[in-house]
Amino acid sequence: MLELTRITAGYDRRDPVVRDVSLHVGAGEAVGLLGPSGCGKSTLAKVAALLHRPDAGTMTLDGTVIRGWRHRAPREQRTAVGVVFQQPRLSADPRLSLRELIAQPLRSTGRRRDVPERVAELARSVGLSDELLDRRPHAVSDGQLQRACLARALVLRPRLLICDEMTAMLDASTTAALVAVVERYRAASGAALLAVGHDRVLLERWCDRTVRWDERETEKGPAGPVTAGGGLRPPAAPR
Amino acid sequence: MTDARENTAVPVLDVQNLSVRFRMRGGRDIAAVTDARFSVAPGECLALVGESGCGKSVLASALLGLLPANARTTGSALLGGDTDLLTIGERALARTVRGRRIGLVPQSPAAHLTPVRTVRAQLEESLRELTRARGSELPKAAVAAAARASFPEGHLDRYPHELSGGLAQRAATALALIGDAPLLLADEPTTGLDRDLVERTVDELRRHTDEGRALLIITHDLAAAERIADRVAVMYAGRIVEIADAEAFFGGPGPRHPYAKGLLDALPEREFTPIPGMPPELGALPEGCAFADRCAYADARCTGERPAFTAGLACHHPPTGRASSPSKESADA
Ligand code: SF4
C-alpha cells in the first residue's frame, strides 16, 4: 500500500529531521510507528500523508510512484490518503462549522451531490449530533473537534489513513472511541493504517505490528518490510 | 472525611463546596465546577482526573485566582487552615500565595518559561523575588535550585527553546520549587510527553511530595495518576463523583463509580472499550445524575434525582461486581 524508501526530509536540507528512513505498510495492514516526541516521526507522517515533500528517497502509493511534487503531491494520490493530527485546534479552520469542516474535502473534489448524506453518515459513526455539527471549533471540546477531524479524514474514503498522535490530548474513553471508529472503517473498507505515536501500550493494542523509530533509523538500504523488534529497548533520546 | 490520613494532619489545602459559574452572554450560566469537596495533606498526592472540559482545570484556576472576569466562585478553599484562596483577592494572591505558598508546575513548560532569557537568569530572578538570596549568593542558589529538580547544571545557560521537553519540564519544576511552597499544583504536567518522560516527571514530583509537600495533580493521564497518587478524585461534568484510595481504585477492588469504572476499562491495557456517548454540556446539565444517559446502571431514580456525594461517592446504584478489569499486577509486571 505504502512504501517509503530511503526518505530524507526536513525543513533545512543541511540538517534533515528524517534521514534515510524506509517504511512499509502492506495492503489492509495497521502499522504503528513508535517514537519519542521530537524524533522526526511526525515529519515522516507528513511525507507519508503527501503533505511534505521529501528531499530524497522514493515513495510508492498503491504501486504508483509519487511524482510531480511541487509543494504538494498530485491531487489524485493525495485524496487516497486521509490524515488526522494531534492538535485539532491547529489543524481545523476556526471559521468553519464542524459540518463544513467534514464536508470540505468532498466539495473541493467536486463531489457536491454526496455531501449531506456522506456527512450525516460520518457524523453518526463518530458520534456527533446534528446540533454539534452546526457549531464552530471554539464551541466544542477537544474530543468533539477531534471526532470531526477524523470524520473529515474519512470523508473521501481513503485507502490509507494516517493518524499522527491522534489521541495524545484525549482521555481514555475518547481514545478508545476514536480507535473503534478507525477500526470499523478499516473493517468495512480494507484501508491500511499508519498510526504514529509515543504510547507503546496503545499502539501495540491497536496495530498489527509496531515499528520503533530508533530501529527505523538504523535500517539502511533498499526497501523491505521492517518487522517489529522486541519493543523493550528504551527509545533513542530526542535529538 | 473517610480517610484517616485527613484527620491526622491539618490539611495543606481544604476545599469545601467549591462552585464556579461562568456568566455567558444572554445571561446563561455555565456550571463549570459544582460543590467540589476535598483536601490534601502534607506529604500526600491527590490526583484529580477526568476528561478535558470536566472542570478540573477551572478548579485549578479558581485555587490560583486565575479565573476570567465573568466567573463567580462560592464555597471555600483554605490554604494552611487560615487563608481562603477564594476571598483574599488578587493582590494578596500575587504577593503572598502564588510561588510562595503554592508552587505551580505548568502544563506546557516551554510556554511558561520566558523565551528570551536563559534558565539561569529565570532561576536567579525567582530567587531574588521569593527568597533572601542576594548578590553573590544568587549563582550558587540557582545551581542548587536547578539540582533540586534534577536540572543539569551544564544546561543552565540555555534558552527554553534549546531544551528538550523533559528538561523544559524540569526547569519549570525548579522554578515552582523555589518558593518552597507547602502546596504544589501540577496542571497536566505530562501532556505530550513520552511514556518514560511521563514516568520520570511524576517520579520527580513524587519525590518532592515525599519531602513533605502536598501535591494536587490535575491530569487526564490515568497511568500517571496511578504511578504518583495516594488518592484519586474523579471529576465528571463539573462534579467530583468519586474520591478513593489510589491503590484500591487502580487495583483489585477497582473504582466504585460507573463513570470511573468506564474510564479505566477504556484503557488499552484493559478492555479498550469506550464509554458510549459524550459528556453533557456544562450549560445544560440534566436534573438527575449527569452520567445517566451513558450509564448501564441508570434507572428512573438516576434521571430524576441527583445523587449526593457521601462517603467518597456520588451514585445511587454503585455496581458491586467490581473486579471485571484485569488485575493491575499484569500491567505492572
Ligand atoms: S447515579 Fe445512576 S446513572 Fe448516575 S452513575 Fe450512579 S447508577 Fe449511573
Coordinates of C-alpha atoms and ligand atoms in Angstrom, one line a residue:
Chain A
M1 CA 0.0 0.0 0.0
L2 CA 2.6 2.5 1.1
E3 CA 6.3 2.1 0.5
L4 CA 8.7 4.8 1.8
T5 CA 12.2 4.1 0.6
R6 CA 15.3 5.8 2.0
I7 CA 13.4 9.0 2.7
T8 CA 15.3 12.1 3.8
A9 CA 13.1 15.1 4.8
G10 CA 13.0 18.1 7.0
Y11 CA 13.0 21.9 7.0
D12 CA 16.7 22.5 6.4
R13 CA 18.5 20.5 3.8
R14 CA 21.7 20.6 5.7
D15 CA 20.1 19.2 8.8
P16 CA 17.2 17.0 7.9
V17 CA 14.9 15.7 10.6
V18 CA 14.3 12.4 8.8
R19 CA 17.4 10.7 7.5
D20 CA 17.4 7.8 5.2
V21 CA 14.3 6.1 6.6
S22 CA 12.3 3.2 5.0
L23 CA 8.9 2.1 6.0
H24 CA 6.4 -0.4 4.5
V25 CA 2.7 -0.6 5.1
G26 CA 1.0 -3.6 3.5
A27 CA -2.5 -3.6 2.0
G28 CA -5.0 -3.5 4.7
E29 CA -2.3 -3.6 7.3
A30 CA -2.2 -1.5 10.5
V31 CA 1.3 -0.4 11.4
G32 CA 2.2 1.6 14.5
L33 CA 5.3 3.8 14.3
L34 CA 6.5 4.4 17.8
G35 CA 9.0 7.1 18.9
P36 CA 9.6 9.8 21.4
S37 CA 8.4 13.4 20.6
G38 CA 10.8 15.4 18.5
C39 CA 12.3 12.4 16.8
G40 CA 11.0 13.2 13.4
K41 CA 8.2 10.7 13.2
S42 CA 5.7 13.5 12.6
T43 CA 7.7 14.8 9.7
L44 CA 7.7 11.3 8.3
A45 CA 3.9 11.1 8.8
K46 CA 3.6 14.3 6.8
V47 CA 5.6 12.8 4.0
A48 CA 3.5 9.7 4.0
A49 CA 0.4 11.9 4.0
L50 CA 1.8 13.6 0.9
L51 CA 1.8 16.9 2.7
H52 CA 5.6 17.4 2.9
R53 CA 8.0 16.9 0.0
P54 CA 10.9 14.7 0.9
D55 CA 14.4 15.9 -0.1
A56 CA 15.5 12.4 -1.1
G57 CA 14.1 8.9 -1.4
T58 CA 11.1 7.4 -3.2
M59 CA 7.6 6.9 -2.2
T60 CA 5.1 4.5 -3.7
L61 CA 1.4 4.5 -3.0
D62 CA -0.7 1.6 -4.2
G63 CA 2.1 0.6 -6.7
T64 CA 2.3 4.1 -8.1
V65 CA 5.5 6.1 -7.6
I66 CA 4.6 9.6 -6.4
R67 CA 6.0 12.2 -8.8
G68 CA 5.2 15.7 -9.8
W69 CA 5.5 17.2 -6.3
R70 CA 5.6 20.9 -6.4
H71 CA 4.6 21.9 -2.9
R72 CA 2.3 19.0 -2.6
A73 CA 1.7 15.8 -4.3
P74 CA -0.8 15.4 -7.2
R75 CA -4.4 15.5 -6.1
E76 CA -5.4 12.1 -7.2
Q77 CA -2.9 10.5 -4.8
R78 CA -3.5 13.0 -2.0
T79 CA -7.1 12.1 -1.9
A80 CA -6.3 8.4 -1.4
V81 CA -4.7 9.3 2.0
G82 CA -6.6 10.6 5.0
V83 CA -4.7 12.2 7.9
V84 CA -5.5 13.2 11.5
F85 CA -3.1 15.2 13.6
Q86 CA -2.5 15.6 17.3
Q87 CA -3.9 19.1 17.8
P88 CA -7.3 19.6 16.3
R89 CA -7.2 23.3 17.1
L90 CA -4.2 23.8 15.0
S91 CA -5.5 21.8 12.0
A92 CA -9.1 22.8 11.9
D93 CA -10.2 26.1 10.3
P94 CA -11.9 28.0 13.1
R95 CA -14.3 29.7 10.8
L96 CA -16.0 26.6 9.6
S97 CA -18.7 24.7 11.4
L98 CA -17.9 21.1 12.1
R99 CA -20.4 20.2 9.3
E100 CA -18.4 22.3 6.8
L101 CA -15.2 21.0 8.1
I102 CA -16.2 17.4 7.4
A103 CA -17.7 18.3 4.0
Q104 CA -14.9 20.5 2.7
P105 CA -12.7 17.8 1.1
L106 CA -15.8 16.4 -0.7
R107 CA -16.7 19.9 -2.0
S108 CA -13.3 20.7 -3.2
T109 CA -13.1 17.4 -5.1
G110 CA -16.3 18.2 -6.9
R111 CA -18.5 15.5 -5.3
R112 CA -21.0 18.0 -4.0
R113 CA -24.1 15.9 -4.5
D114 CA -22.9 13.3 -2.0
V115 CA -22.3 15.9 0.7
P116 CA -25.3 15.9 3.0
E117 CA -25.7 12.1 3.0
R118 CA -22.0 11.4 3.5
V119 CA -21.6 14.0 6.3
A120 CA -24.6 12.5 8.1
E121 CA -23.2 9.0 7.8
L122 CA -19.8 10.0 9.2
A123 CA -21.3 12.2 11.9
R124 CA -23.3 9.1 13.1
S125 CA -20.2 7.0 13.0
V126 CA -18.1 9.4 15.1
G127 CA -21.0 10.2 17.4
L128 CA -21.6 13.9 16.6
S129 CA -25.1 15.1 16.9
D130 CA -26.8 17.4 14.4
E131 CA -26.6 20.2 17.0
L132 CA -22.9 19.8 17.4
L133 CA -22.3 19.8 13.6
D134 CA -23.6 23.3 13.4
R135 CA -21.1 24.6 16.0
R136 CA -17.7 26.0 15.2
P137 CA -14.5 24.7 16.8
H138 CA -14.3 27.1 19.7
A139 CA -17.7 25.9 20.9
V140 CA -16.8 22.3 21.2
S141 CA -14.4 20.2 23.3
D142 CA -11.1 18.9 22.1
G143 CA -12.6 15.4 21.9
Q144 CA -15.6 16.6 19.8
L145 CA -13.3 18.5 17.5
Q146 CA -11.0 15.5 17.0
R147 CA -14.1 13.4 16.2
A148 CA -14.9 15.9 13.4
C149 CA -11.3 15.8 12.2
L150 CA -11.4 12.1 12.0
A151 CA -14.7 12.2 10.1
R152 CA -13.1 14.7 7.7
A153 CA -10.1 12.4 7.1
L154 CA -12.5 9.6 6.2
V155 CA -14.9 11.6 4.0
L156 CA -13.1 10.7 0.7
R157 CA -12.9 7.0 1.7
P158 CA -9.1 6.9 1.8
R159 CA -7.3 3.7 1.2
L160 CA -4.6 4.7 3.7
L161 CA -5.3 6.5 6.9
I162 CA -2.5 8.2 8.8
C163 CA -3.1 9.1 12.5
D164 CA -0.3 11.2 13.9
E165 CA -0.7 11.2 17.7
M166 CA -4.4 11.4 17.1
T167 CA -5.3 10.7 20.7
A168 CA -2.4 12.2 22.6
M169 CA -4.5 15.0 24.1
L170 CA -7.6 12.9 24.8
D171 CA -8.9 10.9 27.7
A172 CA -9.0 7.1 27.8
S173 CA -12.7 6.8 26.7
T174 CA -12.5 9.2 23.8
T175 CA -9.3 7.5 22.7
A176 CA -10.9 4.1 22.7
A177 CA -13.9 5.6 20.9
L178 CA -11.9 7.1 18.1
V179 CA -9.8 4.0 17.6
A180 CA -13.1 2.0 17.3
V181 CA -14.2 4.4 14.6
V182 CA -11.0 3.8 12.7
E183 CA -11.2 0.1 13.0
R184 CA -14.8 0.0 11.9
Y185 CA -13.9 1.9 8.8
R186 CA -10.9 -0.3 8.1
A187 CA -13.0 -3.5 8.5
A188 CA -15.6 -2.2 6.1
S189 CA -13.1 -0.7 3.5
G190 CA -10.0 -2.7 3.8
A191 CA -8.0 0.5 4.2
A192 CA -4.5 0.5 5.6
L193 CA -3.4 2.4 8.7
L194 CA -0.2 4.1 9.8
A195 CA -0.6 5.2 13.4
V196 CA 2.2 7.4 14.7
G197 CA 2.6 7.9 18.4
H198 CA 4.6 7.6 21.6
D199 CA 2.2 5.4 23.6
R200 CA 3.5 1.8 23.2
V201 CA 0.6 0.2 25.1
L202 CA -1.9 1.9 22.8
L203 CA -0.2 1.2 19.5
E204 CA 0.5 -2.4 20.4
R205 CA -3.1 -2.9 21.2
W206 CA -4.3 -1.1 18.1
C207 CA -2.0 -2.2 15.3
D208 CA -1.0 -5.4 13.6
R209 CA 2.6 -4.6 14.3
T210 CA 4.7 -1.7 15.6
V211 CA 8.0 -0.4 14.4
R212 CA 10.2 1.6 16.7
W213 CA 11.7 4.8 15.4
D214 CA 15.2 4.0 16.6
E215 CA 15.1 0.8 14.6
R216 CA 13.9 2.6 11.6
E217 CA 16.8 4.9 11.6
T218 CA 19.4 2.2 11.7
E219 CA 17.7 0.4 8.8
K220 CA 19.6 1.3 5.7
G221 CA 19.4 0.0 2.2
P222 CA 16.6 -1.0 -0.1
A223 CA 13.0 -1.1 1.0
G224 CA 11.6 -4.1 2.7
P225 CA 9.1 -4.7 5.3
V226 CA 10.5 -3.8 8.7
T227 CA 9.3 -6.1 11.4
A228 CA 8.6 -5.2 15.0
G229 CA 11.5 -5.6 17.4
G230 CA 11.5 -6.7 20.9
G231 CA 9.9 -3.4 21.8
L232 CA 11.6 -3.2 25.1
R233 CA 14.7 -1.2 24.4
P234 CA 14.4 2.4 25.6
P235 CA 13.8 4.8 22.7
A236 CA 16.7 6.9 21.4
A237 CA 17.0 10.3 23.1
P238 CA 15.4 13.1 21.2
R239 CA 18.0 14.9 19.1
Chain B
M1 CA -13.5 12.7 55.8
T2 CA -13.5 9.0 55.1
D3 CA -9.7 8.8 55.0
A4 CA -7.8 8.6 58.3
R5 CA -4.9 10.4 56.8
E6 CA -7.0 13.5 56.5
N7 CA -7.6 13.6 60.3
T8 CA -4.0 13.1 61.3
A9 CA -2.7 16.4 60.0
V10 CA -4.0 19.8 59.2
P11 CA -4.6 19.7 55.5
V12 CA -2.5 22.0 53.4
L13 CA -5.5 22.6 51.3
D14 CA -9.1 22.1 52.3
V15 CA -11.7 22.7 49.7
Q16 CA -15.4 22.9 50.7
N17 CA -18.4 23.2 48.4
L18 CA -16.4 25.0 45.8
S19 CA -18.5 26.0 42.8
V20 CA -17.6 28.1 39.8
R21 CA -20.2 29.6 37.5
F22 CA -19.4 31.4 34.2
R23 CA -21.9 34.1 33.2
M24 CA -22.3 33.9 29.5
R25 CA -23.8 36.4 27.0
G26 CA -27.6 36.3 27.2
G27 CA -27.5 35.7 30.9
R28 CA -26.8 31.9 30.5
D29 CA -24.8 30.3 33.3
I30 CA -22.2 27.6 32.8
A31 CA -21.8 25.3 35.8
A32 CA -18.1 24.6 35.4
V33 CA -17.5 23.3 38.9
T34 CA -20.2 22.3 41.4
D35 CA -19.8 21.5 45.1
A36 CA -16.2 20.2 45.0
R37 CA -15.0 18.9 48.3
F38 CA -11.6 17.5 49.0
S39 CA -8.4 18.1 51.0
V40 CA -4.7 17.4 50.6
A41 CA -2.4 16.7 53.5
P42 CA 1.3 17.3 53.8
G43 CA 3.3 14.5 52.1
E44 CA 0.2 13.4 50.2
C45 CA -0.6 13.5 46.5
L46 CA -4.2 13.8 45.3
A47 CA -4.8 13.2 41.6
L48 CA -7.8 15.0 40.1
V49 CA -8.7 13.1 37.0
G50 CA -11.3 13.5 34.3
E51 CA -11.6 14.3 30.6
S52 CA -11.0 17.7 29.1
G53 CA -13.9 20.0 29.8
C54 CA -14.9 18.2 33.0
G55 CA -14.0 21.3 35.1
K56 CA -10.7 20.2 36.6
S57 CA -8.6 22.9 35.0
V58 CA -11.2 25.5 36.0
L59 CA -10.9 24.3 39.6
A60 CA -7.2 24.7 39.5
S61 CA -7.6 28.2 38.1
A62 CA -10.0 29.0 40.9
L63 CA -7.5 28.0 43.5
L64 CA -4.9 30.2 41.9
G65 CA -7.2 33.2 41.4
L66 CA -6.7 33.0 37.7
L67 CA -10.3 32.8 36.5
P68 CA -11.7 35.2 33.9
A69 CA -13.8 38.2 35.0
N70 CA -17.1 36.6 34.2
A71 CA -16.6 33.8 36.8
R72 CA -18.2 33.7 40.1
T73 CA -17.0 31.3 42.9
T74 CA -18.7 30.1 46.0
G75 CA -17.5 27.9 48.8
S76 CA -14.1 28.0 50.4
A77 CA -10.6 26.8 49.7
L78 CA -8.5 27.1 52.9
L79 CA -4.8 27.1 52.5
G80 CA -2.8 26.1 55.6
G81 CA -6.0 26.3 57.6
D82 CA -6.1 30.1 57.6
T83 CA -6.2 31.6 54.1
D84 CA -9.3 31.4 52.0
L85 CA -8.0 31.4 48.4
L86 CA -11.4 32.4 47.1
T87 CA -11.7 35.6 49.1
I88 CA -8.3 37.1 49.8
G89 CA -8.2 38.9 46.5
E90 CA -5.7 39.2 43.7
R91 CA -3.2 41.5 45.4
A92 CA -2.7 39.1 48.3
L93 CA -2.6 36.1 45.9
A94 CA 0.1 37.7 43.8
R95 CA 2.1 38.9 46.8
T96 CA 1.8 36.1 49.3
V97 CA 0.4 33.0 47.7
R98 CA 1.4 32.2 44.1
G99 CA 5.0 31.0 44.1
R100 CA 5.3 31.3 47.9
R101 CA 2.6 29.1 49.2
I102 CA 1.5 27.4 46.1
G103 CA 4.1 26.3 43.5
L104 CA 2.7 25.9 40.1
V105 CA 4.0 23.2 37.8
P106 CA 2.6 24.2 34.4
Q107 CA 1.0 22.3 31.6
S108 CA 3.4 23.4 28.8
P109 CA 6.6 24.3 30.4
A110 CA 8.1 25.6 27.2
A111 CA 5.3 28.2 27.0
H112 CA 5.6 29.0 30.7
L113 CA 9.3 29.8 30.6
T114 CA 10.3 33.2 29.3
P115 CA 11.6 32.5 25.8
V116 CA 14.3 35.3 25.7
R117 CA 16.0 34.5 29.0
T118 CA 18.2 31.6 29.9
V119 CA 17.2 29.1 32.6
R120 CA 19.9 30.6 34.9
A121 CA 18.5 34.1 34.6
Q122 CA 15.0 33.0 35.3
L123 CA 16.0 31.0 38.3
E124 CA 18.0 33.9 39.7
E125 CA 15.1 36.3 39.2
S126 CA 12.7 34.0 41.0
L127 CA 15.3 33.5 43.8
R128 CA 15.6 37.3 44.2
E129 CA 11.8 37.6 44.3
L130 CA 10.9 34.7 46.5
T131 CA 13.9 34.1 48.8
R132 CA 16.5 36.1 50.7
A133 CA 19.4 35.1 48.4
R134 CA 21.1 38.3 47.1
G135 CA 24.0 39.4 45.0
S136 CA 26.9 36.9 45.2
E137 CA 24.8 34.2 46.7
L138 CA 22.5 34.1 43.7
P139 CA 24.7 32.0 41.3
K140 CA 25.1 29.3 43.9
A141 CA 21.5 29.4 44.9
A142 CA 20.5 29.0 41.2
V143 CA 22.6 25.9 40.8
A144 CA 21.1 24.4 43.9
A145 CA 17.6 25.2 42.8
A146 CA 18.3 23.5 39.5
A147 CA 19.7 20.5 41.2
R148 CA 16.6 20.1 43.3
A149 CA 14.6 19.4 40.2
S150 CA 17.4 17.4 38.6
F151 CA 18.1 20.0 36.0
P152 CA 21.7 19.6 34.8
E153 CA 24.0 22.4 35.7
G154 CA 25.6 22.3 32.3
H155 CA 22.3 23.4 30.6
L156 CA 21.7 26.4 32.8
D157 CA 22.8 28.9 30.1
R158 CA 20.4 27.5 27.6
Y159 CA 17.2 29.3 26.4
P160 CA 13.9 27.5 26.7
H161 CA 13.7 26.6 23.0
E162 CA 17.1 24.8 23.3
L163 CA 15.7 22.4 25.8
S164 CA 14.1 19.0 25.2
G165 CA 10.5 18.6 26.5
G166 CA 11.8 16.7 29.6
L167 CA 14.4 19.4 30.5
A168 CA 11.9 22.2 30.0
Q169 CA 9.6 20.4 32.4
R170 CA 12.4 20.2 35.0
A171 CA 13.3 23.8 34.5
A172 CA 9.6 24.7 35.2
T173 CA 9.6 22.4 38.2
A174 CA 12.8 24.0 39.5
L175 CA 11.0 27.4 39.3
A176 CA 7.9 26.0 41.0
L177 CA 10.1 24.7 43.9
I178 CA 12.0 27.9 44.6
G179 CA 9.5 29.5 47.0
D180 CA 9.5 26.2 49.0
A181 CA 5.7 26.3 48.9
P182 CA 3.9 23.7 51.0
L183 CA 1.4 23.0 48.2
L184 CA 2.4 22.1 44.6
L185 CA -0.2 22.3 42.0
A186 CA 0.6 20.5 38.8
D187 CA -1.8 21.1 35.9
E188 CA -1.5 18.3 33.3
P189 CA 2.3 18.2 33.8
T190 CA 2.7 15.2 31.4
T191 CA 0.7 16.2 28.4
G192 CA 2.5 15.3 25.2
L193 CA 5.5 13.7 27.0
D194 CA 6.6 10.2 26.1
R195 CA 5.9 7.4 28.4
D196 CA 9.3 7.3 30.1
L197 CA 9.4 11.1 30.4
V198 CA 6.0 10.9 32.0
E199 CA 7.3 8.4 34.5
R200 CA 10.4 10.4 35.2
T201 CA 8.3 13.6 35.7
V202 CA 5.8 12.0 38.0
D203 CA 8.6 10.3 40.0
E204 CA 10.3 13.6 40.5
L205 CA 7.0 15.2 41.7
R206 CA 6.5 12.2 44.0
R207 CA 10.0 12.9 45.5
H208 CA 9.0 16.5 46.2
T209 CA 5.8 15.2 47.8
D210 CA 7.7 12.7 50.0
E211 CA 9.7 15.6 51.3
G212 CA 6.5 16.8 53.0
R213 CA 4.8 19.0 50.4
A214 CA 1.2 18.4 49.4
L215 CA 0.7 17.8 45.7
L216 CA -2.5 18.3 43.8
I217 CA -2.0 16.9 40.3
I218 CA -4.6 17.5 37.6
T219 CA -4.4 15.1 34.8
H220 CA -6.3 13.1 32.2
D221 CA -3.5 10.5 32.2
L222 CA -4.6 7.7 34.3
A223 CA -1.3 5.9 34.1
A224 CA 0.5 8.9 35.5
A225 CA -2.2 9.2 38.2
E226 CA -1.7 5.5 39.2
R227 CA 2.0 6.0 39.4
I228 CA 2.0 9.0 41.7
A229 CA -1.2 9.4 43.6
D230 CA -2.2 8.4 47.2
R231 CA -5.8 9.2 46.4
V232 CA -7.8 9.8 43.3
A233 CA -10.7 12.2 42.8
V234 CA -12.7 11.6 39.6
M235 CA -14.5 14.6 38.1
Y236 CA -17.4 14.4 35.7
A237 CA -19.4 17.2 34.3
G238 CA -18.2 19.6 36.9
R239 CA -18.6 17.4 39.9
I240 CA -16.4 15.1 41.8
V241 CA -18.1 11.8 41.6
E242 CA -15.7 9.6 43.5
I243 CA -12.7 10.0 45.8
A244 CA -10.8 6.8 46.5
D245 CA -7.6 5.4 47.8
A246 CA -5.4 5.1 44.7
E247 CA -4.3 1.6 45.4
A248 CA -7.9 0.3 45.7
F249 CA -9.0 2.4 42.7
F250 CA -6.4 1.0 40.3
G251 CA -6.1 -2.4 41.9
G252 CA -8.3 -5.3 42.7
P253 CA -11.3 -3.5 44.3
G254 CA -11.4 -1.1 41.4
P255 CA -13.4 2.2 41.1
R256 CA -16.9 2.3 42.6
H257 CA -18.5 4.9 40.3
P258 CA -19.7 3.7 36.9
Y259 CA -18.0 6.5 35.1
A260 CA -14.7 5.9 36.8
K261 CA -15.0 2.2 36.0
G262 CA -15.8 3.1 32.4
L263 CA -12.7 5.3 32.2
L264 CA -10.4 2.6 33.5
D265 CA -12.0 0.0 31.2
A266 CA -11.3 2.2 28.2
L267 CA -7.5 1.9 28.8
P268 CA -5.7 0.0 26.1
E269 CA -4.1 -2.2 28.8
R270 CA -7.6 -3.1 29.9
E271 CA -10.8 -3.6 27.9
F272 CA -10.1 -0.8 25.4
T273 CA -13.9 -0.2 25.2
P274 CA -15.2 3.4 25.2
I275 CA -18.0 4.7 27.3
P276 CA -20.9 5.2 24.9
G277 CA -21.9 8.8 24.2
M278 CA -20.3 12.0 25.3
P279 CA -20.5 14.1 28.5
P280 CA -23.3 16.7 28.7
E281 CA -22.8 20.4 28.2
L282 CA -22.0 22.3 31.3
G283 CA -24.5 24.9 30.3
A284 CA -27.4 22.4 30.1
L285 CA -26.9 19.8 32.8
P286 CA -29.7 17.3 33.4
E287 CA -31.6 17.4 36.6
G288 CA -30.6 14.0 37.8
C289 CA -27.2 12.3 37.5
A290 CA -25.2 13.8 34.7
F291 CA -23.9 10.4 33.7
A292 CA -27.3 8.8 33.5
D293 CA -27.6 8.7 29.7
R294 CA -24.3 6.9 29.4
C295 CA -24.6 4.6 32.4
A296 CA -25.6 0.9 32.2
Y297 CA -26.9 1.0 35.8
A298 CA -29.2 4.0 35.4
D299 CA -32.9 3.9 36.3
A300 CA -35.7 6.3 36.8
R301 CA -34.3 7.5 40.1
C302 CA -31.0 8.4 38.4
T303 CA -32.6 10.6 35.8
G304 CA -34.9 12.3 38.4
E305 CA -32.7 12.8 41.4
R306 CA -29.1 13.9 41.5
P307 CA -27.0 11.5 43.7
A308 CA -25.5 13.2 46.7
F309 CA -21.7 12.9 47.3
T310 CA -21.4 10.9 50.5
A311 CA -18.6 8.6 51.7
G312 CA -16.5 9.5 48.7
L313 CA -19.1 8.6 46.1
A314 CA -21.9 10.2 44.2
C315 CA -24.0 7.4 42.8
H316 CA -27.4 5.8 43.5
H317 CA -26.5 2.3 42.4
P318 CA -22.8 1.7 42.6
P319 CA -22.2 -1.6 40.8
T320 CA -21.0 -4.4 43.1
G321 CA -19.1 -6.8 40.9
R322 CA -16.2 -4.6 40.6
A323 CA -13.2 -6.7 39.6
S324 CA -14.2 -7.1 35.9
S325 CA -11.0 -5.5 34.8
P326 CA -7.8 -7.4 34.6
S327 CA -5.7 -7.0 37.7
K328 CA -3.1 -4.3 37.7
E329 CA -0.3 -6.8 38.6
S330 CA -0.2 -7.9 35.0
A331 CA 0.2 -4.4 33.7
D332 CA 2.9 -3.7 36.2
A333 CA 4.9 -6.8 35.6
Ligands
SF4_1 S1 -26.4 7.6 39.9 FE1 -27.4 6.2 38.5 S2 -26.9 7.0 36.4 FE2 -25.5 8.0 37.9 S3 -23.7 6.8 37.9 FE3 -24.9 6.0 39.5 S4 -26.1 4.4 38.6 FE4 -25.3 5.5 36.9

